[in-house]
JSON list of N, CA and C in Angstrom, two decimals:
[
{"chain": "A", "resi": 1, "resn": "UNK", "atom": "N", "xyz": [-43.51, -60.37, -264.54]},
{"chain": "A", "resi": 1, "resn": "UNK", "atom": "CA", "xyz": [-44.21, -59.88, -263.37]},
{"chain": "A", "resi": 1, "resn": "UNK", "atom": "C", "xyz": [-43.44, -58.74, -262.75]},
{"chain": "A", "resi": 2, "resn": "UNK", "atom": "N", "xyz": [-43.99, -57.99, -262.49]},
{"chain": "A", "resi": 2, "resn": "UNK", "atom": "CA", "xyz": [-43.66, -56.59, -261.41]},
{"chain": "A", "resi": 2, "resn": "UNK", "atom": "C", "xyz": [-44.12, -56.68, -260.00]},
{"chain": "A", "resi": 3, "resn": "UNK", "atom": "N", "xyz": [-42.84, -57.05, -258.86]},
{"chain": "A", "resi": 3, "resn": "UNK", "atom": "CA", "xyz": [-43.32, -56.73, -257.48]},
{"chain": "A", "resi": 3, "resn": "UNK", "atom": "C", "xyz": [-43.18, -55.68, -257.06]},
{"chain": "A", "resi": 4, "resn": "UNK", "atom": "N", "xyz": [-44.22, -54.58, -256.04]},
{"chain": "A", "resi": 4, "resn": "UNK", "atom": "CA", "xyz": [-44.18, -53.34, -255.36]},
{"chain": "A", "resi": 4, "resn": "UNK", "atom": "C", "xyz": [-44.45, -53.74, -254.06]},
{"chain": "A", "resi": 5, "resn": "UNK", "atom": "N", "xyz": [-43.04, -53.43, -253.46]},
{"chain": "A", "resi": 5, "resn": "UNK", "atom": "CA", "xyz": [-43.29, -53.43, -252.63]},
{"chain": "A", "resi": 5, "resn": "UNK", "atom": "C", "xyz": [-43.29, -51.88, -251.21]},
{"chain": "A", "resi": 6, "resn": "UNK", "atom": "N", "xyz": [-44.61, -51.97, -250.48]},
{"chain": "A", "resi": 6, "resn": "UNK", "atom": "CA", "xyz": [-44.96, -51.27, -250.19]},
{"chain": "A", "resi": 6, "resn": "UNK", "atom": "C", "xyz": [-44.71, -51.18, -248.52]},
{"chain": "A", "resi": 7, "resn": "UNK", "atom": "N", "xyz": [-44.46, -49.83, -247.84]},
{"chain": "A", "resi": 7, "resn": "UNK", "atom": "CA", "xyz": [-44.34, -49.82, -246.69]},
{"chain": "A", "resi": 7, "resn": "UNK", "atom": "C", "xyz": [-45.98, -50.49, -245.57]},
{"chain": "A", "resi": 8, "resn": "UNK", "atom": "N", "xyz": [-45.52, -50.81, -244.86]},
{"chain": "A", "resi": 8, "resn": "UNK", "atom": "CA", "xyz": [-46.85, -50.98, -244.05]},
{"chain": "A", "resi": 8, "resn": "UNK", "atom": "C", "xyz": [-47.50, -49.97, -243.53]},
{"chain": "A", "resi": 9, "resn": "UNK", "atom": "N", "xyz": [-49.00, -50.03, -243.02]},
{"chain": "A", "resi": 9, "resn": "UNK", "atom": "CA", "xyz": [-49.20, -48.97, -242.85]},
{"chain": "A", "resi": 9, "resn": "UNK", "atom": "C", "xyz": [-48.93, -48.37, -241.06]},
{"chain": "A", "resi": 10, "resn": "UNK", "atom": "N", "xyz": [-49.16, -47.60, -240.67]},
{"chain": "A", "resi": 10, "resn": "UNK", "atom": "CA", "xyz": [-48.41, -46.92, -239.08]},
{"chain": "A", "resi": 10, "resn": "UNK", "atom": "C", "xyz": [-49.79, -45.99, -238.79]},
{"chain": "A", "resi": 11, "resn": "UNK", "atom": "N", "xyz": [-50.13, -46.45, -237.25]},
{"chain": "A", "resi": 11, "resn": "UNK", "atom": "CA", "xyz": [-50.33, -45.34, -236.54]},
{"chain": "A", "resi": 11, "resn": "UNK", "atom": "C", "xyz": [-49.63, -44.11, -236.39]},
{"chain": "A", "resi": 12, "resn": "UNK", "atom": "N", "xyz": [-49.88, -43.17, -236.43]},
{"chain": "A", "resi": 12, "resn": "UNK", "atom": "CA", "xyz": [-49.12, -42.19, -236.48]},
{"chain": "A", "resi": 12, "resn": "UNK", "atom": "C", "xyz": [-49.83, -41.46, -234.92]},
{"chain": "A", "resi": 13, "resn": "UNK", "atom": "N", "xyz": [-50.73, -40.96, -234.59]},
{"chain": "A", "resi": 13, "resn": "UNK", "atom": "CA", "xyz": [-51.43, -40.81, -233.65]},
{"chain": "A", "resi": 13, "resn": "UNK", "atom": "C", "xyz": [-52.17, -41.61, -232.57]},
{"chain": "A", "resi": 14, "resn": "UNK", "atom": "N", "xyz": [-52.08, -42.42, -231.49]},
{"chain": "A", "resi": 14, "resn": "UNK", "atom": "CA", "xyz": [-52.64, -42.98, -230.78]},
{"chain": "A", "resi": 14, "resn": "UNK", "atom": "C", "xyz": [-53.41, -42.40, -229.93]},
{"chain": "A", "resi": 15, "resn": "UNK", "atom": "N", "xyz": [-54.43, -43.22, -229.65]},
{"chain": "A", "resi": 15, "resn": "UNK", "atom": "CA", "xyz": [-55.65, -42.58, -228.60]},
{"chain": "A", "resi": 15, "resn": "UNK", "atom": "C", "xyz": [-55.19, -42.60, -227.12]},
{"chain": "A", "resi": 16, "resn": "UNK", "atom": "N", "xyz": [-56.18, -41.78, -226.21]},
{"chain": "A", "resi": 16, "resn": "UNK", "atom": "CA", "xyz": [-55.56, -41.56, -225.14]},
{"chain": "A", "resi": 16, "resn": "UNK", "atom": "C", "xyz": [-55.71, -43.34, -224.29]},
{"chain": "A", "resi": 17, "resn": "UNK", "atom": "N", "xyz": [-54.29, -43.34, -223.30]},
{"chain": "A", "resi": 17, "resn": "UNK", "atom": "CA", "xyz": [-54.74, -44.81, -222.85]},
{"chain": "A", "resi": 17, "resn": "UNK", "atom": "C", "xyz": [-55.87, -45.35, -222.16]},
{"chain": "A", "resi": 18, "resn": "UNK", "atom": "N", "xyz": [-56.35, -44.12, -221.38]},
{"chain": "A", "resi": 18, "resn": "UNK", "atom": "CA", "xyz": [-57.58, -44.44, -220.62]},
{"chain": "A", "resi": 18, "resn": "UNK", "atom": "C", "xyz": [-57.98, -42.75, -220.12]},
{"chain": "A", "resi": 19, "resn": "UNK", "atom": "N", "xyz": [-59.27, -42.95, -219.81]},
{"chain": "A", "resi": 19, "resn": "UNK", "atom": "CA", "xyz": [-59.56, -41.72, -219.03]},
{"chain": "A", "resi": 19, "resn": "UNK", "atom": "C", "xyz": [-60.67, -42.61, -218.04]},
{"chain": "A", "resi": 20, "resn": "UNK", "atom": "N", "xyz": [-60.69, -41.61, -216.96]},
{"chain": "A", "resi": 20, "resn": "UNK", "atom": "CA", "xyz": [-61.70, -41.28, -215.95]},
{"chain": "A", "resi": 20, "resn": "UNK", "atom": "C", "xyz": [-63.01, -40.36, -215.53]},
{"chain": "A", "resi": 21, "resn": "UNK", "atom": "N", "xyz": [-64.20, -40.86, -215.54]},
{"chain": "A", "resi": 21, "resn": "UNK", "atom": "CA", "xyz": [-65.03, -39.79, -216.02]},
{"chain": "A", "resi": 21, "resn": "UNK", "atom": "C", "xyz": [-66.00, -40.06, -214.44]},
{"chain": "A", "resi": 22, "resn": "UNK", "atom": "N", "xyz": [-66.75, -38.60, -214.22]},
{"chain": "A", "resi": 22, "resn": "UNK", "atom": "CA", "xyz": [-67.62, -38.52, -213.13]},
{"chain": "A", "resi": 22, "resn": "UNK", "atom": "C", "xyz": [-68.97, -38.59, -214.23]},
{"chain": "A", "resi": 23, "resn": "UNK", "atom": "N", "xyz": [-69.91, -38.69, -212.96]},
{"chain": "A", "resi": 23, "resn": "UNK", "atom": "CA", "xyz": [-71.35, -38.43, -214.04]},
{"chain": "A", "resi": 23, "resn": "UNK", "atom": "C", "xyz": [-71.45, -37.62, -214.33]},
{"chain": "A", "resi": 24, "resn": "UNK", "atom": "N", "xyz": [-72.16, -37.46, -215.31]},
{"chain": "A", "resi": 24, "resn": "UNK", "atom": "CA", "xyz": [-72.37, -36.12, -216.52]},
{"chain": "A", "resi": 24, "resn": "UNK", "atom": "C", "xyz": [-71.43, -35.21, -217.16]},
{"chain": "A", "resi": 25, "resn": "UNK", "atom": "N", "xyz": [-70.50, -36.16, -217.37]},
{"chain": "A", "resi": 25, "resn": "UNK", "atom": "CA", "xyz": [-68.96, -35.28, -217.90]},
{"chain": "A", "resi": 25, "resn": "UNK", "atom": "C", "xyz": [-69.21, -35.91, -219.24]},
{"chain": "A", "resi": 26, "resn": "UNK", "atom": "N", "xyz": [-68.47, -35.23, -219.80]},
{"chain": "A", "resi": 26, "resn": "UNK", "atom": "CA", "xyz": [-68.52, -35.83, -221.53]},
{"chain": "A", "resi": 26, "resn": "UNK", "atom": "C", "xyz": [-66.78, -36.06, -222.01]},
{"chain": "A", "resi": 27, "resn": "UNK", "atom": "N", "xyz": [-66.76, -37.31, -221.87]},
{"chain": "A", "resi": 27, "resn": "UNK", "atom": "CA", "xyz": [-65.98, -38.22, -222.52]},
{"chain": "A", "resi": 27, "resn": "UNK", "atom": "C", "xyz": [-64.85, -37.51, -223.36]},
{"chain": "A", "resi": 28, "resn": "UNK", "atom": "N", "xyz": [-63.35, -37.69, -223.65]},
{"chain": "A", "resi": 28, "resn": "UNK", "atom": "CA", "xyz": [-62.97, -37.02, -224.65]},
{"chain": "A", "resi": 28, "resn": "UNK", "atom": "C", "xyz": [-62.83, -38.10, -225.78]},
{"chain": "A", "resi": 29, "resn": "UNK", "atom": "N", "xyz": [-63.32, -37.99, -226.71]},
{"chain": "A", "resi": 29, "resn": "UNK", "atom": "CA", "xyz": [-63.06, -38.68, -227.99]},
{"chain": "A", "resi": 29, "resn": "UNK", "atom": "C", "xyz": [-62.26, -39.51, -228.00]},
{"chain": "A", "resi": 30, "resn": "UNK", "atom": "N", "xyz": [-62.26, -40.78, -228.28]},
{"chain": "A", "resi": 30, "resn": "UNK", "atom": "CA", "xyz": [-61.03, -41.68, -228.67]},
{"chain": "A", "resi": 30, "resn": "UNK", "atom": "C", "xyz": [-60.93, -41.64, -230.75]},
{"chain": "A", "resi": 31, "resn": "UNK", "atom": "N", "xyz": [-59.36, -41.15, -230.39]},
{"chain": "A", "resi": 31, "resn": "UNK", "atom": "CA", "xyz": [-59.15, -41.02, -232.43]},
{"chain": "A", "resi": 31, "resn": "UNK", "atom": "C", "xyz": [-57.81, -41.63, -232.57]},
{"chain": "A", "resi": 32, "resn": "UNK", "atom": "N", "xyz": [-57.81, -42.14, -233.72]},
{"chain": "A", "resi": 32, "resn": "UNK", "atom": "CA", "xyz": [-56.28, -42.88, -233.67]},
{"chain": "A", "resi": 32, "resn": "UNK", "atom": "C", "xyz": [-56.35, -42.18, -235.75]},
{"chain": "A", "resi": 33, "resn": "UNK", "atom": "N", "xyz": [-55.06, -41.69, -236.07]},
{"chain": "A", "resi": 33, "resn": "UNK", "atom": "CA", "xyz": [-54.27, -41.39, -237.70]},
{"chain": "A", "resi": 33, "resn": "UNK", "atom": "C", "xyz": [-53.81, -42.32, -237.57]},
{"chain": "A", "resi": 34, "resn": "UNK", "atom": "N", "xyz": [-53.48, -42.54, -239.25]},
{"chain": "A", "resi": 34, "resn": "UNK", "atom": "CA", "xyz": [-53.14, -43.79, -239.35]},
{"chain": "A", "resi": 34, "resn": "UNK", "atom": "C", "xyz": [-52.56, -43.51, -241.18]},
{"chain": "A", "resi": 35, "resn": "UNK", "atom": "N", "xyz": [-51.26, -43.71, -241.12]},
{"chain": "A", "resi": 35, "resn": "UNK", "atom": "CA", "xyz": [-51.16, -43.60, -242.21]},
{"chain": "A", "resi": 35, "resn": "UNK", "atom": "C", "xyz": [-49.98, -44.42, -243.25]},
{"chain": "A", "resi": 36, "resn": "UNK", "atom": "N", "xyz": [-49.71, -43.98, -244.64]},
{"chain": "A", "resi": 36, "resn": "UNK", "atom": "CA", "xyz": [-48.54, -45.30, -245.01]},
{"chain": "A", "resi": 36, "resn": "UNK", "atom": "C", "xyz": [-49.93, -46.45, -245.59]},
{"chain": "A", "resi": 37, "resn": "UNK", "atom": "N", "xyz": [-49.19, -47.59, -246.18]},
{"chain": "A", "resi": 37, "resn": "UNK", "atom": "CA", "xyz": [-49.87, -48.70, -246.95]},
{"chain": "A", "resi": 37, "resn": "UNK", "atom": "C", "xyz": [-50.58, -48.46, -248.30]},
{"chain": "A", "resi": 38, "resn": "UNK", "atom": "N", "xyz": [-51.12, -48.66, -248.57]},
{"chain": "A", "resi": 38, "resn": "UNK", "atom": "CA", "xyz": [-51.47, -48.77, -250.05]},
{"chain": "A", "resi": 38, "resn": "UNK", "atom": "C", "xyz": [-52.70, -48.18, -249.95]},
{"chain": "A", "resi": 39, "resn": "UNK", "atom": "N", "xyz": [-53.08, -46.91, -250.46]},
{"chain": "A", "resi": 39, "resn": "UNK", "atom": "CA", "xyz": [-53.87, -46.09, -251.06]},
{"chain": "A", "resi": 39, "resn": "UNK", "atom": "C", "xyz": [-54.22, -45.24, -249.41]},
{"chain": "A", "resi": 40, "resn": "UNK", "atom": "N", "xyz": [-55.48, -44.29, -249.47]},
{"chain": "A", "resi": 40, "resn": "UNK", "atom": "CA", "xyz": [-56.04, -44.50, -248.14]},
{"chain": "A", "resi": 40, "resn": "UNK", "atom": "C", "xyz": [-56.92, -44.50, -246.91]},
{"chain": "A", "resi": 41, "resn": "UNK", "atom": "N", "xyz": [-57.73, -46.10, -247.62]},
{"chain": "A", "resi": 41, "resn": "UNK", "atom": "CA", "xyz": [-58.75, -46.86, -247.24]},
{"chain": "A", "resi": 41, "resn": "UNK", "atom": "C", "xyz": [-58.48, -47.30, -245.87]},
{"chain": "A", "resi": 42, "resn": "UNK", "atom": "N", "xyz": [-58.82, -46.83, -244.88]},
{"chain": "A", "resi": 42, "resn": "UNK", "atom": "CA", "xyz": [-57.80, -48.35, -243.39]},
{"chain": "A", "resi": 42, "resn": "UNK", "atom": "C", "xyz": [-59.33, -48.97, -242.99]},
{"chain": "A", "resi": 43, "resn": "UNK", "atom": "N", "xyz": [-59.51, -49.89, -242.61]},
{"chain": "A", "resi": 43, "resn": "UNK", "atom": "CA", "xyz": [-60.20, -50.81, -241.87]},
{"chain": "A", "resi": 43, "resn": "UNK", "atom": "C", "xyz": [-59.96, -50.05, -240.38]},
{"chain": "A", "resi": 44, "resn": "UNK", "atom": "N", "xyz": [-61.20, -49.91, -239.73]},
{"chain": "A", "resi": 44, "resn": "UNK", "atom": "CA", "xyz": [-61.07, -49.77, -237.74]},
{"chain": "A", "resi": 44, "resn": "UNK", "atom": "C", "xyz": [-61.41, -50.49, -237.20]},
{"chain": "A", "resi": 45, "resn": "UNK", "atom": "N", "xyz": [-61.29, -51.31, -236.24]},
{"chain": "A", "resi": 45, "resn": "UNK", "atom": "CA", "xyz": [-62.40, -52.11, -235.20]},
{"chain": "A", "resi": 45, "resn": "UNK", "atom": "C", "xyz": [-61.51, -51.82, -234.00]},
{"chain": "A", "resi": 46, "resn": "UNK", "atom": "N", "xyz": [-62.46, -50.90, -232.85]},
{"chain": "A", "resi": 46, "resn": "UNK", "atom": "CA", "xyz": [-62.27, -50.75, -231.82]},
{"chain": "A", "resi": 46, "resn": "UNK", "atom": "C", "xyz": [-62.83, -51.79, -230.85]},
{"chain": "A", "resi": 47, "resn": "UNK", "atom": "N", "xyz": [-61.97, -52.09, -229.86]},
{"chain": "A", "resi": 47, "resn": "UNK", "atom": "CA", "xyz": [-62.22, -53.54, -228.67]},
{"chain": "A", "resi": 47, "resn": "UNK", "atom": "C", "xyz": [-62.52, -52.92, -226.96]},
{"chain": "A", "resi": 48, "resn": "UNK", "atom": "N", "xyz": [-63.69, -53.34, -226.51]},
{"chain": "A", "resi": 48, "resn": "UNK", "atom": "CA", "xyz": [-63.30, -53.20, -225.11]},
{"chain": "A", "resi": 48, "resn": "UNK", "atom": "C", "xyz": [-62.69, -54.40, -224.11]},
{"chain": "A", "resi": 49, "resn": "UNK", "atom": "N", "xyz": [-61.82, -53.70, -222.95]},
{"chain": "A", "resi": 49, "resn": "UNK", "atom": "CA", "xyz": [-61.45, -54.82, -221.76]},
{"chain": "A", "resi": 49, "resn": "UNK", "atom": "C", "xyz": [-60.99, -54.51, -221.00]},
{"chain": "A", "resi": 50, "resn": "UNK", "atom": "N", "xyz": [-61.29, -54.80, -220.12]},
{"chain": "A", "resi": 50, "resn": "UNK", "atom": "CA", "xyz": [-61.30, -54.30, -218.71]},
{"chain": "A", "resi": 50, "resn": "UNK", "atom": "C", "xyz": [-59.88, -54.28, -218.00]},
{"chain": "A", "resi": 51, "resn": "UNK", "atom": "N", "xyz": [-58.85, -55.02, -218.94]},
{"chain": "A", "resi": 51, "resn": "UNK", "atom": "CA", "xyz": [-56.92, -54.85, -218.19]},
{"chain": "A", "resi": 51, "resn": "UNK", "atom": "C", "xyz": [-56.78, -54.28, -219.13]},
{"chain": "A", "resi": 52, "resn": "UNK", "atom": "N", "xyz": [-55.30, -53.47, -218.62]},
{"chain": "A", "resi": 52, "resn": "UNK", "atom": "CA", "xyz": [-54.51, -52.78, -219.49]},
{"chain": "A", "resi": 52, "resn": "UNK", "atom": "C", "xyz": [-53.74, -53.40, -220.69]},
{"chain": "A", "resi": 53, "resn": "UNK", "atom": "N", "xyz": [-54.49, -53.54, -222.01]},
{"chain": "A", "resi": 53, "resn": "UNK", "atom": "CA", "xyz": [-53.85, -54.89, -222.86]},
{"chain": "A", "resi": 53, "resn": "UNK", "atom": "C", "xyz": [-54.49, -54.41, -223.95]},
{"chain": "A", "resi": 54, "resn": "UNK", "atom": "N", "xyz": [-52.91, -54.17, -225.15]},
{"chain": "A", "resi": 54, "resn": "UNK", "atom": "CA", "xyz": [-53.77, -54.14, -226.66]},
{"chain": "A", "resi": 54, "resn": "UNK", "atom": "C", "xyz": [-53.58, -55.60, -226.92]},
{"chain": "A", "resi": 55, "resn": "UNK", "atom": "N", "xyz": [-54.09, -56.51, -226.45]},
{"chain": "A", "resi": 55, "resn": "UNK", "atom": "CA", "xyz": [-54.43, -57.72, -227.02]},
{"chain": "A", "resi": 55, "resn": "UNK", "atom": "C", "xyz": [-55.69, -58.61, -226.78]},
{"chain": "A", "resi": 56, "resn": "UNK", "atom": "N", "xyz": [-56.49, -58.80, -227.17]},
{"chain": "A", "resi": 56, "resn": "UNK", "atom": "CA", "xyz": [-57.56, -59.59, -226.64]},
{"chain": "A", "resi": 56, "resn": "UNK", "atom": "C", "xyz": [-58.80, -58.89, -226.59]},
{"chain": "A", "resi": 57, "resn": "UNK", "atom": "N", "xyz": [-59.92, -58.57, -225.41]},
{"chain": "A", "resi": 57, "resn": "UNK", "atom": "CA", "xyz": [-60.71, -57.61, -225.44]},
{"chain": "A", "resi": 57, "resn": "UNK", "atom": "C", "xyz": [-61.64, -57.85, -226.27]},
{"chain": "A", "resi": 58, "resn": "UNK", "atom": "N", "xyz": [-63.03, -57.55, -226.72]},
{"chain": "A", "resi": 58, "resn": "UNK", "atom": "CA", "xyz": [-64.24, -57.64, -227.76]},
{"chain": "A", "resi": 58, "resn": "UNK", "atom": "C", "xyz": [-64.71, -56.77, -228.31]},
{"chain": "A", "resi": 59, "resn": "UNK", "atom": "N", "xyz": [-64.64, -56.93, -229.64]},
{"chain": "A", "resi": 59, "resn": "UNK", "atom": "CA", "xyz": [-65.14, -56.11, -230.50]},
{"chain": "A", "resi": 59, "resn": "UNK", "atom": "C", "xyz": [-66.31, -55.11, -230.43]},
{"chain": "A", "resi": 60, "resn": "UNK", "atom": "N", "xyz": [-66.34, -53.93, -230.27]},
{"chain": "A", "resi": 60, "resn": "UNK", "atom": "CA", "xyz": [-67.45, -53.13, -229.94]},
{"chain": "A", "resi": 60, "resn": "UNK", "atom": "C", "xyz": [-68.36, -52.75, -230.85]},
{"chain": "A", "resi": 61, "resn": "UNK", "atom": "N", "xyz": [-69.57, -53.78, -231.95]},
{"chain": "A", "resi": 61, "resn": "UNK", "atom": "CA", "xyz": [-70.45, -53.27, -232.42]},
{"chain": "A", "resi": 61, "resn": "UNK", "atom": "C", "xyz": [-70.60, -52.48, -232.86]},
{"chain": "A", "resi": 62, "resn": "UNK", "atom": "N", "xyz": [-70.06, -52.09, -234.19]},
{"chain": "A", "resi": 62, "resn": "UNK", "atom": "CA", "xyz": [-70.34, -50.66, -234.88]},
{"chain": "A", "resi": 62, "resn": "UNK", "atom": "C", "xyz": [-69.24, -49.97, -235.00]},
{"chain": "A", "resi": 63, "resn": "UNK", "atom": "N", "xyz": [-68.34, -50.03, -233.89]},
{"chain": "A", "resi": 63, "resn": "UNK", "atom": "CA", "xyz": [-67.02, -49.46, -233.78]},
{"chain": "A", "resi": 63, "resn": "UNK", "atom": "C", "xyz": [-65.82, -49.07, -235.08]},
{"chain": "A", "resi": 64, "resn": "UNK", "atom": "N", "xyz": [-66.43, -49.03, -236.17]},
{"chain": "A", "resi": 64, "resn": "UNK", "atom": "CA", "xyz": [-65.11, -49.11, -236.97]},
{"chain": "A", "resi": 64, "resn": "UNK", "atom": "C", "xyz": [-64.80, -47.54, -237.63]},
{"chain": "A", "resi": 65, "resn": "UNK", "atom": "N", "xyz": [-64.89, -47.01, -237.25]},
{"chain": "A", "resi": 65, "resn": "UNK", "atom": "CA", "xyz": [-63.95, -45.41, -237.94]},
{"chain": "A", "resi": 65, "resn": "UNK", "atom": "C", "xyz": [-63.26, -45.40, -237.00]},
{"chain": "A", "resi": 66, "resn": "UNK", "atom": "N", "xyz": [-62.16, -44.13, -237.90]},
{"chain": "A", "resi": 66, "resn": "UNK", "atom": "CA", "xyz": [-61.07, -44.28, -237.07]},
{"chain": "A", "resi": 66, "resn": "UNK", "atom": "C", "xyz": [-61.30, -43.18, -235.04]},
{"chain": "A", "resi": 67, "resn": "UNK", "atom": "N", "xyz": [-62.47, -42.95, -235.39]},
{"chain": "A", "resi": 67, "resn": "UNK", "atom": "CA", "xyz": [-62.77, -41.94, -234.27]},
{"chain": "A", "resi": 67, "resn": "UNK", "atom": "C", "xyz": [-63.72, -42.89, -233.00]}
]
């Protein structure tokens, strides 16, 4: 047997932590790079929640590119 072992993969770019928007303003993009791990395929699922917390929060429907 042959083990490879491989780095994990890394954000390299994180999205902004929050913004504030008036009506009829247009949003700036949330994008997160992401790079490292094995080949490069990444899985996204973006979460909303209402505290300041990358933990917890619900999955947003559709949400999965990295943009």
């Amino acid at each position: 047997y042959q083990v490879t072992v491989v780095a994990d993969p890394v954000i390299d770019t994180q999205p902004i932590a929050s913004q504030e928007l008036c009506q009829n303003v247009t949003p700036t993009i949330l994008e997160v790079t992401t790079s490292g791990g094995v080949g490069t395929d990444y899985l996204y699922q973006w979460y909303a929640t209402n505290t300041n917390s990358n933990t917890g929060g619900t999955p947003i429907s559709g949400a999965t590119n990295a943009t």
